[in-house]
């Protein structure tokens, strides 16, 4: 079985500060890992994904994440927060099979203050 | 990227009626689609996995007779909430994975269901 734990349900940063959202996973098979962003009453937008290639993954809007197998982590970072980054962020895990659903963490709400 | 279209985006229905939500993959074939439910300020909970041409696989605790799923073609899956009650009010999101590219899943815009 696969699972994801997102540490911190709410993270607050100042505009221009580093953003760090934590995600740890559990998987009995090599995982695929994803970060999605969700704005109120909208669907999910993919920020980035890890699919067993490079361990440092760069995504959209300046976000990146590093897959660390030894720590079973896939933390999301952004060097400088913008007000527009305020949203809900979900980490998700799946295996490589096309017929497998993504399993989501509980989400982290990111607040950005000016 | 690939597009998944979900319709309607919002629906209000009376208690006891049924509501159908459609999920279409617009530019790829989706052998498998997934239905999630999201309560306010909570995560997405997988309800069922929908396979084209066969019965859906439901997660534990999800009522098959209440949440009817049909996946009649490679581009369309539907979720019907039967005899809806206020506790069924939620945000429902569908997802599809491209059958030829085993990586990311694409999500619909979600449907906000309110049962009054």
Coordinates of N, CA and C in Angstrom, one line a residue, chain A residues 1-65:
Chain A
X1 N 0.8 -1.2 0.0 CA 0.0 0.0 0.0 C 0.9 1.2 0.0
X2 N 0.4 2.3 -0.6 CA 1.1 3.5 -0.7 C 0.4 4.6 0.2
X3 N 1.2 5.5 0.7 CA 0.6 6.6 1.4 C 1.6 7.8 1.4
X4 N 1.0 9.0 1.7 CA 1.8 10.2 1.7 C 1.4 11.0 3.0
X5 N 2.5 11.5 3.6 CA 2.3 12.3 4.8 C 2.8 13.7 4.5
X6 N 2.0 14.7 4.6 CA 2.4 16.1 4.5 C 2.5 16.7 5.9
X7 N 3.7 17.1 6.2 CA 3.9 17.7 7.5 C 3.6 19.2 7.5
X8 N 2.7 19.5 8.4 CA 2.2 20.9 8.5 C 1.0 21.1 7.6
X9 N -0.1 21.3 8.2 CA -1.3 21.6 7.4 C -1.4 23.0 7.0
X10 N -0.6 23.9 7.6 CA -0.6 25.3 7.2 C 0.8 25.9 7.4
X11 N 1.2 26.5 6.3 CA 2.5 27.2 6.3 C 2.3 28.6 5.9
X12 N 2.9 29.5 6.7 CA 2.9 30.9 6.4 C 4.2 31.5 6.1
X13 N 4.4 32.2 5.1 CA 5.7 32.9 4.7 C 5.4 34.3 4.3
X14 N 6.5 35.1 4.3 CA 6.4 36.4 3.8 C 6.7 36.4 2.3
X15 N 6.2 37.4 1.6 CA 6.5 37.5 0.2 C 8.1 37.7 0.1
X16 N 8.6 36.9 -0.8 CA 10.1 36.9 -1.0 C 10.8 35.9 -0.2
X17 N 10.2 35.3 0.7 CA 10.8 34.3 1.6 C 10.8 32.9 0.9
X18 N 11.7 32.0 1.4 CA 11.7 30.7 0.9 C 10.4 29.9 1.3
X19 N 10.0 29.1 0.3 CA 8.8 28.2 0.6 C 9.3 26.8 0.7
X20 N 8.9 26.1 1.8 CA 9.3 24.7 1.9 C 8.0 24.0 2.4
X21 N 7.6 23.1 1.6 CA 6.4 22.2 1.9 C 6.9 20.8 2.0
X22 N 6.6 20.1 3.1 CA 7.2 18.8 3.3 C 6.3 17.7 2.9
X23 N 6.9 16.6 2.4 CA 6.1 15.5 1.9 C 7.0 14.2 2.1
X24 N 6.5 13.3 2.9 CA 7.1 12.0 3.0 C 6.2 10.9 2.5
X25 N 6.8 9.9 1.9 CA 5.9 8.9 1.2 C 6.3 7.5 1.8
X26 N 5.3 6.6 1.6 CA 5.6 5.2 1.9 C 5.1 4.4 0.7
X27 N 6.0 3.5 0.2 CA 5.6 2.7 -1.0 C 6.5 1.5 -1.0
X28 N 5.8 0.4 -1.4 CA 6.6 -0.9 -1.5 C 7.2 -1.1 -2.8
X29 N 6.9 -0.2 -3.8 CA 7.4 -0.3 -5.1 C 8.0 1.1 -5.4
X30 N 8.9 1.1 -6.4 CA 9.4 2.5 -6.8 C 8.3 3.4 -7.1
X31 N 8.3 4.5 -6.4 CA 7.1 5.4 -6.6 C 7.2 6.4 -7.7
X32 N 6.1 6.9 -8.2 CA 6.0 8.1 -8.9 C 5.4 9.1 -7.9
X33 N 6.0 10.3 -7.9 CA 5.6 11.3 -6.9 C 5.2 12.6 -7.6
X34 N 4.2 13.3 -7.1 CA 3.6 14.5 -7.7 C 3.4 15.6 -6.7
X35 N 3.4 16.8 -7.1 CA 2.9 17.9 -6.4 C 1.9 18.6 -7.3
X36 N 0.7 18.9 -6.6 CA -0.4 19.6 -7.3 C -0.7 20.8 -6.5
X37 N -1.2 21.9 -7.2 CA -1.7 23.0 -6.5 C -3.2 23.2 -6.8
X38 N -4.0 23.6 -5.8 CA -5.4 23.8 -6.0 C -5.8 25.2 -5.5
X39 N -6.5 25.9 -6.3 CA -7.1 27.2 -5.9 C -8.5 26.9 -5.5
X40 N -9.2 27.8 -4.7 CA -10.5 27.6 -4.3 C -11.5 27.2 -5.4
X41 N -12.3 26.1 -5.1 CA -13.3 25.7 -6.0 C -12.8 25.4 -7.4
X42 N -11.6 25.0 -7.5 CA -11.0 24.6 -8.8 C -10.4 23.2 -8.7
X43 N -10.1 22.7 -9.9 CA -9.4 21.4 -10.0 C -8.0 21.5 -9.6
X44 N -7.2 20.5 -9.9 CA -5.8 20.4 -9.5 C -4.9 20.7 -10.7
X45 N -3.9 21.5 -10.5 CA -2.9 21.8 -11.5 C -1.6 21.1 -11.1
X46 N -1.0 20.4 -12.0 CA 0.3 19.8 -11.8 C 1.4 20.8 -11.7
X47 N 2.2 20.7 -10.6 CA 3.4 21.6 -10.5 C 4.6 20.9 -11.0
X48 N 4.7 19.6 -10.6 CA 5.9 18.8 -11.0 C 5.7 17.4 -10.7
X49 N 6.5 16.5 -11.3 CA 6.4 15.1 -11.0 C 7.8 14.5 -11.1
X50 N 7.9 13.4 -10.3 CA 9.1 12.6 -10.3 C 8.7 11.2 -10.8
X51 N 9.4 10.8 -11.9 CA 9.1 9.5 -12.5 C 10.3 8.6 -12.7
X52 N 11.2 8.6 -11.7 CA 12.4 7.8 -11.7 C 13.5 8.3 -12.6
X53 N 13.5 9.5 -13.1 CA 14.6 10.0 -13.8 C 15.4 10.9 -12.9
X54 N 15.6 12.1 -13.2 CA 16.4 13.0 -12.3 C 15.8 13.2 -11.0
X55 N 16.6 13.1 -9.9 CA 16.0 13.3 -8.6 C 15.6 14.7 -8.2
X56 N 16.2 15.7 -8.8 CA 15.8 17.1 -8.7 C 14.9 17.4 -9.8
X57 N 13.7 17.7 -9.5 CA 12.7 18.0 -10.5 C 12.3 19.5 -10.4
X58 N 12.3 20.1 -11.6 CA 11.9 21.5 -11.7 C 10.5 21.5 -12.3
X59 N 9.7 22.4 -11.7 CA 8.3 22.5 -12.2 C 8.0 23.9 -12.7
X60 N 6.7 24.1 -12.7 CA 6.2 25.4 -13.1 C 6.3 26.5 -12.0
X61 N 6.2 27.7 -12.4 CA 6.1 28.8 -11.4 C 7.3 28.9 -10.4
X62 N 8.4 28.3 -10.8 CA 9.6 28.4 -10.0 C 9.7 27.4 -8.9
X63 N 8.8 26.4 -8.9 CA 8.9 25.4 -7.9 C 9.8 24.2 -8.3
X64 N 10.4 23.6 -7.3 CA 11.2 22.4 -7.5 C 11.1 21.5 -6.3
X65 N 11.4 20.2 -6.6 CA 11.4 19.2 -5.5 C 12.5 18.2 -5.7

